[in-house]
Short mmCIF file of C-alpha atoms and ligand atoms in Angstrom, two decimals:
data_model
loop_
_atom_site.label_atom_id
_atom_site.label_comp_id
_atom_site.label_asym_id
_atom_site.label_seq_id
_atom_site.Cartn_x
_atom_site.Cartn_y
_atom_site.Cartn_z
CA UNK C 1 0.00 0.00 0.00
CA UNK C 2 1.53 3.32 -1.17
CA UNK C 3 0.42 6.82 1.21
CA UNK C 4 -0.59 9.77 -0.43
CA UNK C 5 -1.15 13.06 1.29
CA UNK C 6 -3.22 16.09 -0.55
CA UNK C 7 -5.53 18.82 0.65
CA UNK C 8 -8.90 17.77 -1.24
CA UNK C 9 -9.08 14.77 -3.12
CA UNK C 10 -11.13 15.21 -6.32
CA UNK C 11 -13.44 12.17 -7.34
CA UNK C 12 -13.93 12.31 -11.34
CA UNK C 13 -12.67 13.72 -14.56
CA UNK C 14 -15.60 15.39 -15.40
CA UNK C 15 -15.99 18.77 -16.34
CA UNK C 16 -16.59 19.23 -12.43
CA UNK C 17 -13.34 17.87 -11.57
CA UNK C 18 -11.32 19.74 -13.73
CA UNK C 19 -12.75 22.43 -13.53
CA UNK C 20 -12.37 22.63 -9.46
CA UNK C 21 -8.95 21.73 -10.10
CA UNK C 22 -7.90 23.96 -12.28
CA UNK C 23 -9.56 26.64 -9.52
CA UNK C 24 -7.60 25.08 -6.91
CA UNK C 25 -4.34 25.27 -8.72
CA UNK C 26 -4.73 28.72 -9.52
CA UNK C 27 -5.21 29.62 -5.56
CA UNK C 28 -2.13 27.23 -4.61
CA UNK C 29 -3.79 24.40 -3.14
CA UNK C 30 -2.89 21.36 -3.63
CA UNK C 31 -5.29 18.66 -4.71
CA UNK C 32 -5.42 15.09 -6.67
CA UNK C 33 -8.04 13.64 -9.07
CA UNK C 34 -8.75 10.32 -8.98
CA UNK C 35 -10.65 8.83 -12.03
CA UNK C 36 -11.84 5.59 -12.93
CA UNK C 37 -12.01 5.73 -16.68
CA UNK C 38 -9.08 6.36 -18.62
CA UNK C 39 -7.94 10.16 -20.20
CA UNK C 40 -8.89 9.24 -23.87
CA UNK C 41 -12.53 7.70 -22.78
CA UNK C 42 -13.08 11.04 -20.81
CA UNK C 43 -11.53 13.03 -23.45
CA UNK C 44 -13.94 11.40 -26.49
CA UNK C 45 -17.14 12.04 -24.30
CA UNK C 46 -20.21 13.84 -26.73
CA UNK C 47 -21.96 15.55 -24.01
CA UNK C 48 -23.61 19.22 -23.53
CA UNK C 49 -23.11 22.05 -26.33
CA UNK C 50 -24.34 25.25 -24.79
CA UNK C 51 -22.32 27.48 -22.05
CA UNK C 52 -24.02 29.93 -20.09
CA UNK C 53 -22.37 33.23 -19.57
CA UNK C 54 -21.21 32.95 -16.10
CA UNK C 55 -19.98 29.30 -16.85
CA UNK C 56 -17.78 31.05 -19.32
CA UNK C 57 -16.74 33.81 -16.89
CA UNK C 58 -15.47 30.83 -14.77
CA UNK C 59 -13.63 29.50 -17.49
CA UNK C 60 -11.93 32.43 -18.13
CA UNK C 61 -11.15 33.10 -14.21
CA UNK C 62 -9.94 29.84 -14.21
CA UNK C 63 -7.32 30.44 -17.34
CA UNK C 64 -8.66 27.94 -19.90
CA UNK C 65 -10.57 30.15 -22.32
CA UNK C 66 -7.48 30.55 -25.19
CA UNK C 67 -9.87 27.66 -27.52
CA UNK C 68 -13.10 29.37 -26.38
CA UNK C 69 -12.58 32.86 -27.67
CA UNK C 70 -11.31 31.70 -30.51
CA UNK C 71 -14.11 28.80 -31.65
CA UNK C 72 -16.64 29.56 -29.39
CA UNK C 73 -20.08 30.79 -31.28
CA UNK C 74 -21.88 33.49 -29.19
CA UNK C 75 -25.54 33.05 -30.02
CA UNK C 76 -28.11 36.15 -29.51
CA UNK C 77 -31.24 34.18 -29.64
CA UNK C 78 -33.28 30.76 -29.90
CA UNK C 79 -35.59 29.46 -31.85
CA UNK C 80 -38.86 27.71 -31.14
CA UNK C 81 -40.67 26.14 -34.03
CA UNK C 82 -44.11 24.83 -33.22
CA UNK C 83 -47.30 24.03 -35.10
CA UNK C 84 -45.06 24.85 -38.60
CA UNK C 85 -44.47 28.02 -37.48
CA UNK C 86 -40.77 29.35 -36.23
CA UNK C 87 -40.76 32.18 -33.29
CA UNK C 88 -37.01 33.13 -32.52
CA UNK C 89 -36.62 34.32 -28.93
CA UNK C 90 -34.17 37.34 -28.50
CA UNK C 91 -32.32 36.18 -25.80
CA UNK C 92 -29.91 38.97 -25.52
CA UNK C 93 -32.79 41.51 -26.69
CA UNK C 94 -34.88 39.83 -23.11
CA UNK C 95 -32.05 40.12 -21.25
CA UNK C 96 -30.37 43.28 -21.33
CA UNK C 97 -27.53 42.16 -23.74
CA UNK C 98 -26.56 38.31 -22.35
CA UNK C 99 -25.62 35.48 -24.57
CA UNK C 100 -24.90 32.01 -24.46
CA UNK C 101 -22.24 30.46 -26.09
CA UNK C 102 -21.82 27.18 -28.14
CA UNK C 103 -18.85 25.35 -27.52
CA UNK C 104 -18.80 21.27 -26.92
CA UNK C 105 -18.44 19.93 -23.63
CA UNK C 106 -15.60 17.43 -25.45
CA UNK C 107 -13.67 20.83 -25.71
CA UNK C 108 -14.35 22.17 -22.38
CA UNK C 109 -12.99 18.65 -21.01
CA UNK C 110 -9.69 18.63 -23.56
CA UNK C 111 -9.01 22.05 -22.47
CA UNK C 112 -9.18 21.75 -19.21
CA UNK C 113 -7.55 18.77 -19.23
CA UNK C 114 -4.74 20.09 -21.73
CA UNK C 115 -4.28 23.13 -19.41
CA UNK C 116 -3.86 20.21 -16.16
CA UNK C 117 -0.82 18.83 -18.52
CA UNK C 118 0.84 22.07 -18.80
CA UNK C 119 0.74 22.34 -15.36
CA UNK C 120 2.14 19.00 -14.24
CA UNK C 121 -0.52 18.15 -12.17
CA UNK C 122 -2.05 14.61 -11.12
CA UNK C 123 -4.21 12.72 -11.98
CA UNK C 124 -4.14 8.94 -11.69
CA UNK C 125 -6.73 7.63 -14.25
CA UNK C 126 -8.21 3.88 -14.64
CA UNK C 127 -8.24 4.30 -10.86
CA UNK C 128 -10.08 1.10 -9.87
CA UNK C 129 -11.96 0.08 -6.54
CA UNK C 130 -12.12 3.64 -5.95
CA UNK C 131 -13.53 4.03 -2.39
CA UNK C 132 -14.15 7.22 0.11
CA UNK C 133 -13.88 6.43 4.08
CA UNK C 134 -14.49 8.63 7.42
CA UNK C 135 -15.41 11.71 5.64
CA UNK C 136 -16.94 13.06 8.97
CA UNK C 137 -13.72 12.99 10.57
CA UNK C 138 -10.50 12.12 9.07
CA UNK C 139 -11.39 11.52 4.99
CA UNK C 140 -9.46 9.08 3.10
CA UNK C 141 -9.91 7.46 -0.16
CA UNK C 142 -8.22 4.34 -1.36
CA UNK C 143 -8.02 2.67 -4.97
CA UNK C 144 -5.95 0.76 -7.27
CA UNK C 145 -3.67 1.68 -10.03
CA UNK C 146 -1.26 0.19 -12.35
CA UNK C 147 -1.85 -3.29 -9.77
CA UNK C 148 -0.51 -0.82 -6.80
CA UNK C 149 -2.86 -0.31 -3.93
CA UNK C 150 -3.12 3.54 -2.75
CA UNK C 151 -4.34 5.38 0.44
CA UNK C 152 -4.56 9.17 -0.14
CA UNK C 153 -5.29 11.06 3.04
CA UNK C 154 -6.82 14.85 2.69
CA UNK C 155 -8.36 17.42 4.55
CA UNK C 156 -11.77 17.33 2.14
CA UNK C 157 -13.00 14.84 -0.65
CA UNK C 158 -15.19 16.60 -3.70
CA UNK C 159 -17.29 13.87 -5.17
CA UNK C 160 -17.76 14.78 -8.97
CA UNK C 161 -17.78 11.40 -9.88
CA UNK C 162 -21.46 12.27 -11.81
CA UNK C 163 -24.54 10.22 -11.59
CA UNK C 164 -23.26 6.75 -11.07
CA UNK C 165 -20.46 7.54 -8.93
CA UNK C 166 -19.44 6.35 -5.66
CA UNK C 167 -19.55 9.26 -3.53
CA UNK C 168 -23.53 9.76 -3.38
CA UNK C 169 -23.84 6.17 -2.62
CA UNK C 170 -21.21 6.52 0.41
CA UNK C 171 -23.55 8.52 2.02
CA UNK C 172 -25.59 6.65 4.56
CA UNK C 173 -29.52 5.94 3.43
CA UNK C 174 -30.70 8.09 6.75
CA UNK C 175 -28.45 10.97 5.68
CA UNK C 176 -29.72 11.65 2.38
CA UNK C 177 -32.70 12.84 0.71
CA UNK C 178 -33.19 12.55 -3.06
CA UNK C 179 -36.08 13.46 -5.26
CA UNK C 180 -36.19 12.26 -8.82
CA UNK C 181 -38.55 11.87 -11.61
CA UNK C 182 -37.78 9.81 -14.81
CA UNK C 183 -39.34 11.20 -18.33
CA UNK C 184 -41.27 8.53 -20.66
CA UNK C 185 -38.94 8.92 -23.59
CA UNK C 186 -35.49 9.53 -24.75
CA UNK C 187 -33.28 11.58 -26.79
CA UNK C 188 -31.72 10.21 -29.85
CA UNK C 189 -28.42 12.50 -30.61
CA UNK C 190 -26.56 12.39 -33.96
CA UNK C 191 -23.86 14.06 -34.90
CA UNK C 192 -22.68 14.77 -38.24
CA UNK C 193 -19.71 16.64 -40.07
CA UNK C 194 -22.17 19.04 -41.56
CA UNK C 195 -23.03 22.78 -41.75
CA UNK C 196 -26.11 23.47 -39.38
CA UNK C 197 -29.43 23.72 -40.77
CA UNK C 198 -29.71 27.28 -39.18
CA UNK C 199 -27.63 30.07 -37.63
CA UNK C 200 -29.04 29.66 -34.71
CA UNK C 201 -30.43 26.72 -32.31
CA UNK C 202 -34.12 25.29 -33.27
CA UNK C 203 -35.81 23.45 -30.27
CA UNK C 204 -39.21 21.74 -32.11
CA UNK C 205 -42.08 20.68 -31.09
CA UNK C 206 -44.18 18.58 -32.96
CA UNK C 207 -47.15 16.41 -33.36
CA UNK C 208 -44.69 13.65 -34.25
CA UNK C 209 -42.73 14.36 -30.94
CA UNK C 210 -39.98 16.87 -29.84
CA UNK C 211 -36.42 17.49 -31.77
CA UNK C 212 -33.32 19.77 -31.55
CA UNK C 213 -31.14 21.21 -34.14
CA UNK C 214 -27.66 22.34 -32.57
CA UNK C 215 -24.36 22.81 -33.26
CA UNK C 216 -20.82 22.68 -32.23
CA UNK C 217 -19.00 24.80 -34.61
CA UNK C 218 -20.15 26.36 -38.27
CA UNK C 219 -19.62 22.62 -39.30
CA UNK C 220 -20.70 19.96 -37.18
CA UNK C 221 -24.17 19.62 -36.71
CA UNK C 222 -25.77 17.92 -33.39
CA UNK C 223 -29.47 16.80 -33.88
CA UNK C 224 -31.62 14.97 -31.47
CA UNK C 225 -34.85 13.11 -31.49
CA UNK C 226 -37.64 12.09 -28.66
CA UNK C 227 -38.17 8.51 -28.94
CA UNK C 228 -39.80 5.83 -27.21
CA UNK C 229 -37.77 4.07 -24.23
CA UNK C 230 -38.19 1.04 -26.27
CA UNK C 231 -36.13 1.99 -29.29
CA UNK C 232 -32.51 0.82 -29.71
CA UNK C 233 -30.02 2.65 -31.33
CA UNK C 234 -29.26 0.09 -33.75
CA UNK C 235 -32.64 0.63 -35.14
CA UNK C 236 -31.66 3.69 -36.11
CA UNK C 237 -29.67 4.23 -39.30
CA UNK C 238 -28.83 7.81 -40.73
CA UNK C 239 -31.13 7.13 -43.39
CA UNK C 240 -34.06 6.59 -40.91
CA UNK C 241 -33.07 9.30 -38.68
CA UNK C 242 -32.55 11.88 -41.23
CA UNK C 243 -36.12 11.34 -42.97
CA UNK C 244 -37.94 11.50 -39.35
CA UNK C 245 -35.82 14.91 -38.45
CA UNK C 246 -37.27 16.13 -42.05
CA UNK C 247 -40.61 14.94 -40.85
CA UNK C 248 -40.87 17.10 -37.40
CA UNK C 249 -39.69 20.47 -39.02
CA UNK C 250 -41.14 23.42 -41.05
CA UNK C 251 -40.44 23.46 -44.90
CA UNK C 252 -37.74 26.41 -44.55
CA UNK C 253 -35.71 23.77 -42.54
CA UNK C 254 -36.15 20.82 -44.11
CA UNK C 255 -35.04 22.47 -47.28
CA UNK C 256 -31.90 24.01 -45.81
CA UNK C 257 -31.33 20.47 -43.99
CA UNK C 258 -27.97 19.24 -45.31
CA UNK C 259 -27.79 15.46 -44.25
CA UNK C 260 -24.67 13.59 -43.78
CA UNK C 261 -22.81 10.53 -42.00
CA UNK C 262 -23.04 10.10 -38.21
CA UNK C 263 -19.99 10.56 -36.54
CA UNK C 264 -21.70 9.94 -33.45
CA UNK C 265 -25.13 8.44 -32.76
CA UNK C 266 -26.79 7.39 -29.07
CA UNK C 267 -29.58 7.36 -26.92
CA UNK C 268 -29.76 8.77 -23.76
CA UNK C 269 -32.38 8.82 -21.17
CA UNK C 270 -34.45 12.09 -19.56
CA UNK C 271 -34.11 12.22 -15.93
CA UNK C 272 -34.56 14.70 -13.07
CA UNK C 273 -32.83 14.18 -9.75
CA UNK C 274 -31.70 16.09 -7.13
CA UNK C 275 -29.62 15.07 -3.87
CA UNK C 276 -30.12 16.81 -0.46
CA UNK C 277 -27.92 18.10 0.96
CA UNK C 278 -24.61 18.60 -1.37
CA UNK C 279 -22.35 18.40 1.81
CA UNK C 280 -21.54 15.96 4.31
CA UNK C 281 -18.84 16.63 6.47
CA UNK C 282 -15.92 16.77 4.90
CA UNK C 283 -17.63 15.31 1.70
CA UNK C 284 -18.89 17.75 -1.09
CA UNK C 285 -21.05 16.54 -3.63
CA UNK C 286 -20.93 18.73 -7.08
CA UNK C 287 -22.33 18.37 -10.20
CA UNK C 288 -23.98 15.50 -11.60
CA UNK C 289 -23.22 13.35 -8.87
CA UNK C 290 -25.59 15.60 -6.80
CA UNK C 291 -28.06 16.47 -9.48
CA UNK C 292 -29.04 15.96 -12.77
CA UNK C 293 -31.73 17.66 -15.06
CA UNK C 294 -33.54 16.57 -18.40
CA UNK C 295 -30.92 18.30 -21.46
CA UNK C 296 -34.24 20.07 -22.85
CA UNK C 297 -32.76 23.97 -20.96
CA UNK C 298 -29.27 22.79 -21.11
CA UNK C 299 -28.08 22.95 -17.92
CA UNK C 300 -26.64 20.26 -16.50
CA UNK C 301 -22.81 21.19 -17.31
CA UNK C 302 -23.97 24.63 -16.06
CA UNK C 303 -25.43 23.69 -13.09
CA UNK C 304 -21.58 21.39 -12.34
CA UNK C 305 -19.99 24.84 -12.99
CA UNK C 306 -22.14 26.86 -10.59
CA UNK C 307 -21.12 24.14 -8.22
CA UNK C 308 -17.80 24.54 -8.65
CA UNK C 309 -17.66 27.96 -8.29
CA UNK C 310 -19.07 27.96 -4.90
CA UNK C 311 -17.08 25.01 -3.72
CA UNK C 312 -13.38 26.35 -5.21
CA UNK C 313 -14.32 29.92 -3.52
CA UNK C 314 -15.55 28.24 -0.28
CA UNK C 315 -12.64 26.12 -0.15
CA UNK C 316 -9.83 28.89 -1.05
CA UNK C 317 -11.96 30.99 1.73
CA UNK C 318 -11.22 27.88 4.05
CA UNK C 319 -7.32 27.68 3.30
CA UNK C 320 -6.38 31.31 2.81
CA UNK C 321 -8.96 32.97 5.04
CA UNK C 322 -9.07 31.07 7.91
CA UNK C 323 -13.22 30.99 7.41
CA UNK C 324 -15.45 27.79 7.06
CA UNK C 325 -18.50 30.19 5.72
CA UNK C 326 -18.47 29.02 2.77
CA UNK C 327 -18.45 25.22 3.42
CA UNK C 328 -21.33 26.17 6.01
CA UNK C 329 -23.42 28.06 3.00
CA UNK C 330 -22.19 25.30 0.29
CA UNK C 331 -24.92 23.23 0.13
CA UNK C 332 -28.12 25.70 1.17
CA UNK C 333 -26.26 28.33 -1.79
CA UNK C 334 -25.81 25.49 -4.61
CA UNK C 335 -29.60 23.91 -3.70
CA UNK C 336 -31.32 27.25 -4.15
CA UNK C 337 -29.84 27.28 -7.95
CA UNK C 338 -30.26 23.62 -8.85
CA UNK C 339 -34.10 24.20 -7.91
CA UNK C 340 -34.48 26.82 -10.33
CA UNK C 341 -32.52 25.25 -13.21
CA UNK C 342 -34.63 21.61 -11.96
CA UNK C 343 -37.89 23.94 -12.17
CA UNK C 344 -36.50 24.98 -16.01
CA UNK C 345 -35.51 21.89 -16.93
CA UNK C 346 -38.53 19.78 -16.13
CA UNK C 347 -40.52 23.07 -17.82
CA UNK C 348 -38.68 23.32 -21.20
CA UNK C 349 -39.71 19.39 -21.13
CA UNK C 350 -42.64 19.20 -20.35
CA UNK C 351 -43.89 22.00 -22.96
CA UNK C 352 -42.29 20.65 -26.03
CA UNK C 353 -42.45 17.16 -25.48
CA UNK C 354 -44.93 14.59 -26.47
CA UNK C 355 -46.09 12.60 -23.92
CA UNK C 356 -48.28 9.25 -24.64
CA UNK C 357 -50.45 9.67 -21.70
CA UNK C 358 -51.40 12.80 -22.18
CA UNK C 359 -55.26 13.17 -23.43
CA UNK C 360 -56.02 15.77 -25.61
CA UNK C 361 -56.95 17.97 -23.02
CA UNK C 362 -53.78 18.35 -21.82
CA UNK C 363 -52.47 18.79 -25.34
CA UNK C 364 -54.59 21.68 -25.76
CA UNK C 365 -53.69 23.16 -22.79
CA UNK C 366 -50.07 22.94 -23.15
CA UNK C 367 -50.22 24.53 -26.45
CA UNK C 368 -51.98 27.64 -24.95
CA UNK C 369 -48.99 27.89 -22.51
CA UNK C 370 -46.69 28.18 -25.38
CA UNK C 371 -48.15 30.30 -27.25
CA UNK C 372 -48.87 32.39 -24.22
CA UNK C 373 -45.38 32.16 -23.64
CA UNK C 374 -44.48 33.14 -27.40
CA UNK C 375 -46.98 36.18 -27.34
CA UNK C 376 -46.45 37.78 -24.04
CA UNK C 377 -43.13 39.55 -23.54
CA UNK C 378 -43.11 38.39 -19.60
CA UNK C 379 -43.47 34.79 -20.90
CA UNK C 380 -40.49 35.22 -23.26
CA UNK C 381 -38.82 37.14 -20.46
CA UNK C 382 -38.91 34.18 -18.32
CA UNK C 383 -37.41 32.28 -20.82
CA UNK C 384 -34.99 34.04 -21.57
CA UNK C 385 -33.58 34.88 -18.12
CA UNK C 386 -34.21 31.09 -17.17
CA UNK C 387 -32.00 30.05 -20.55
CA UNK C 388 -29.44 32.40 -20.44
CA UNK C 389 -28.60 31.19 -17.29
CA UNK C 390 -30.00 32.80 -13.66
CA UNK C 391 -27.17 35.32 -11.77
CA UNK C 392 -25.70 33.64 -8.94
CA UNK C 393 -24.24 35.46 -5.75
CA UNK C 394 -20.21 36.30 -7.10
CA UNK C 395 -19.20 37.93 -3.67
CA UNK C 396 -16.95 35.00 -3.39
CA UNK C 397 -15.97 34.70 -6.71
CA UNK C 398 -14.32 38.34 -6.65
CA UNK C 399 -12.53 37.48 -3.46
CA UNK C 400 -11.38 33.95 -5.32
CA UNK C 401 -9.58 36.20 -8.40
CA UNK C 402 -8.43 38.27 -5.88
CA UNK C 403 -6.30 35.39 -4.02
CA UNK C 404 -5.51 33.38 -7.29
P1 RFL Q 1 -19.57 13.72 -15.51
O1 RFL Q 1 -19.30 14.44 -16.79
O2 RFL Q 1 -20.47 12.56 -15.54
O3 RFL Q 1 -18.15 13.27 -14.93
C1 RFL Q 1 -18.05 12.39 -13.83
C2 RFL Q 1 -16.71 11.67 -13.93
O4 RFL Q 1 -16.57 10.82 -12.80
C3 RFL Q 1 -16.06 9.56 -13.23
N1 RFL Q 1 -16.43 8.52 -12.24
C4 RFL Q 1 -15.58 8.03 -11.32
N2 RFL Q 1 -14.29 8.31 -11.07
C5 RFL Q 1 -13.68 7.62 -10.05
N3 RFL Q 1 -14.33 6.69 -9.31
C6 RFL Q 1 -15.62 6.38 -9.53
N4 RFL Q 1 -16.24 5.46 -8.79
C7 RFL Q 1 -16.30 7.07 -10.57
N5 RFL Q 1 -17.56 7.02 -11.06
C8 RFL Q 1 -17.62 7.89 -12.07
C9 RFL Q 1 -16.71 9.36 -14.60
O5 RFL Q 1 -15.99 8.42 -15.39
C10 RFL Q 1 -16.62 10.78 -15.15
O6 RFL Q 1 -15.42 11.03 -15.83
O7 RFL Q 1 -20.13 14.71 -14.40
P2 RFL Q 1 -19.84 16.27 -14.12
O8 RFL Q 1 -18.36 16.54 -14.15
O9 RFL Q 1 -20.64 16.60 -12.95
O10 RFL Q 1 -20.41 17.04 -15.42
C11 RFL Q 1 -21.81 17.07 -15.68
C12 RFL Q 1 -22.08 17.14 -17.20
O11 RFL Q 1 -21.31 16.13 -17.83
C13 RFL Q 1 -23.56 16.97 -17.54
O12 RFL Q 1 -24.36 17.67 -16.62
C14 RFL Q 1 -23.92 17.48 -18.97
O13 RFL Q 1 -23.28 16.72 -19.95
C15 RFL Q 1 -25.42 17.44 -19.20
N6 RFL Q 1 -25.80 17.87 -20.56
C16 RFL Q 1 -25.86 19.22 -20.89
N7 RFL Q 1 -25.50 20.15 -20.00
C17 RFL Q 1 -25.48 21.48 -20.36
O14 RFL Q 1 -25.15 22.33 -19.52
N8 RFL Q 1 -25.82 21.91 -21.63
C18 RFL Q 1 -26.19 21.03 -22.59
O15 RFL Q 1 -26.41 21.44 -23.72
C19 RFL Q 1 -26.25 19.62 -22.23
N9 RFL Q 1 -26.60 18.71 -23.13
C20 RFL Q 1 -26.14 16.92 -21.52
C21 RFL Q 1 -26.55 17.37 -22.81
C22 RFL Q 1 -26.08 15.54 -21.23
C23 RFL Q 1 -26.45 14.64 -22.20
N10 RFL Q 1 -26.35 13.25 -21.87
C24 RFL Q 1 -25.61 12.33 -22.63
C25 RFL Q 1 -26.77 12.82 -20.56
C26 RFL Q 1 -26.92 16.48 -23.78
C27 RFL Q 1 -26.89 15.11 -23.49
C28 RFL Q 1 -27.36 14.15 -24.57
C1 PHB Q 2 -26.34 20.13 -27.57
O1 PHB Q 2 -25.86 20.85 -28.47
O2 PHB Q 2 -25.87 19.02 -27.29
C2 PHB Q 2 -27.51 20.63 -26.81
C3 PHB Q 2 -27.93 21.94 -26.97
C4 PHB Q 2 -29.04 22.42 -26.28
C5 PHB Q 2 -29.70 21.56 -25.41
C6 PHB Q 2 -29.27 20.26 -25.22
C7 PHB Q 2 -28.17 19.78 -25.94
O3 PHB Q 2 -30.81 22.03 -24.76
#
């Protein structure tokens, strides 16, 4: 058994763990990340497309935005298409000048991970048996690598070790609340070495069920697809997906559609779940491992980077301050924004999805919401705001540039 020594020990590669590395490096404090995939499986991940504003702002605090400025598109607005008919929401017009910005998850990962390179920093991937222990008093974790057995002890441990991870399910049952709600479908996602159908994102919803055209640069498409939680993706070839797409949009669309070869094609399920608290003891839970939202408002990678920005600030407070405020606040502070973007989230799905169940009453009255939404400027205001992603409290994020 080999003994390691660190100040936090980060569980997962994520976008959570880098990200709260990278934070921690910049402030001096020393940290490991333990992951149990290897760097090119984390690396290849086709995950979220759309970065909210102050998800970008922590990119750039935390030094990795070089790739961003340069290939990130800033989009103005949104569009909604439903019935045949296209209504483009002004996002920045709503929302006195804010954008978000599309730019791949993949390349928020390689980045971050690129920029822990430069640094010299570790990271032991293919970590296996990874386990936490005594995070109310004296945390340690322990794992395997390369047939060695480790023990790393550490002042904190920062579970972002996502939905399937070990740290939520350290937690004893009588400790832990969660709430949850699984959707009745799923979202096929292609992507495809093609210009996008339009400048801007389309979210559509159609008799024939919901769809999204995005992007990740000015060529490479993203598409996805509600289907049924029986369908495999095997069933799916291009051929089949790209005639269905042409079937749930408006003729403008399907015209300008340029089809192609998947690069990329799977099917991932709609879920809602959120974990209560985020902190126990010396155990913080961030990102998906705490909570995770349907991708209709994408926010889920948003949601891991508000997470991270109050857990890097509350732990630099902790070493350089001498203050355990913002451990105390951690969890109450991140909760109170996860409910919002869960509230969005489960929204955005609800409205533009088809759901089997629902009689045609409810279909009626769910297209009177939208196009109450679509007709009254608070509606679209609330969209907007909710999209563009809500403000959180930066008091602690000044202080953290401050130190770094
Ligand atoms: P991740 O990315 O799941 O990373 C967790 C890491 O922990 C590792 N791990 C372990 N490591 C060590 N020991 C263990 N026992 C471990 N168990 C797991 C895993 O291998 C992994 O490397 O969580 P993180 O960092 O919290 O990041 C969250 C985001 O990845 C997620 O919320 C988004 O991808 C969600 N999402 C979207 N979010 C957005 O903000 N905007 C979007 O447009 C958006 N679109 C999406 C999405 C997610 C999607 N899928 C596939 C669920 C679109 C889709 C289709
Ligand atoms: C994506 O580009 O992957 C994407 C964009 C917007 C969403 C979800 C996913 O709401």
């Amino acid at each position: 058994m080999e003994n390691l020594k660190t100040k936090v020990a980060i569980i997962g590669s994520g976008p959570a763990g880098l990200l709260l590395g990278q934070l921690l490096y910049k402030a001096g404090i020393d940290h490991i990340i333990i992951e149990q995939r290897s760097a090119e499986y984390v690396a290849a991940r086709i995950r979220a497309g759309i970065l909210e504003q102050v998800s970008v702002d922590l990119l750039t605090q935390a030094g990795v935005d070089q790739n961003l400025n340069k290939f990130g598109l800033p989009h103005d607005g949104i569009e909604i298409l439903s019935n045949g008919l296209k209504h483009r929401i002004d996002l920045s017009a709503l929302t006195q000048g804010k954008q978000v910005t599309v730019y791949g998850q993949t390349e928020v990962t390689k980045d971050l991970m690129q920029a822990r390179e430069n640094a010299g920093l570790c990271s032991y991937y293919e970590a296996e048996g990874v386990q936490i222990h005594d995070f109310d008093s004296n945390p340690y974790v322990t794992f395997n690598h390369n047939h060695q057995q480790y023990r790393l002890a550490c002042d904190f441990i920062a579970g972002c070790d996502g939905y399937h991870g070990v740290c939520r399910a350290s937690v004893p049952q009588d400790k832990i609340k969660t709430f949850e709600k699984v959707y009745p479908f799923r979202w096929l996602g292609v992507l495809a070495d093609v210009p996008p159908v339009s400048d801007e994102l389309i979210y559509v919803q159609s008799e024939r069920g919901f769809a999204l055209c995005s992007m990740r640069s000015k060529t490479r498409s993203r598409y996805y697809l509600q289907v049924p939680l029986t369908d495999h993706v095997d069933e799916w070839s291009d051929e089949r997906f790209w005639g269905e797409l042409e079937k749930r949009l408006d003729d403008e669309s399907r015209k300008s559609l340029i089809k192609g070869s998947s690069i990329e094609k799977s099917i991932a399920p709609l879920r809602s779940f959120v974990t209560e608290p985020m902190r126990f003891g010396k155990l913080f839970l961030a990102g998906d491992a705490a909570h995770i939202v349907p991708p209709t408002g994408a926010k889920g990678l948003n949601l891991a980077a508000s997470d991270i920005a109050y857990l890097s600030s509350a732990l630099i407070e902790f070493y350089l301050k001498d203050s355990t405020e913002g451990i105390d606040q951690y969890s109450e502070k991140c909760l109170k924004r996860v409910w919002k973007a869960e509230r969005f989230s489960w929204w955005m799905t609800h409205l533009l999805h088809r759901f089997e169940t629902e009689s045609d009453f409810d279909h009626k009255i769910k297209q009177a919401e939208l196009n109450y939404i679509l007709d009254s400027k608070a509606g679209l205001t609330t969209l907007a705001e909710n999209y563009v992603g809500l403000p959180y409290e930066l008091k602690k994020f000044d202080d953290m540039q401050n130190l770094s």
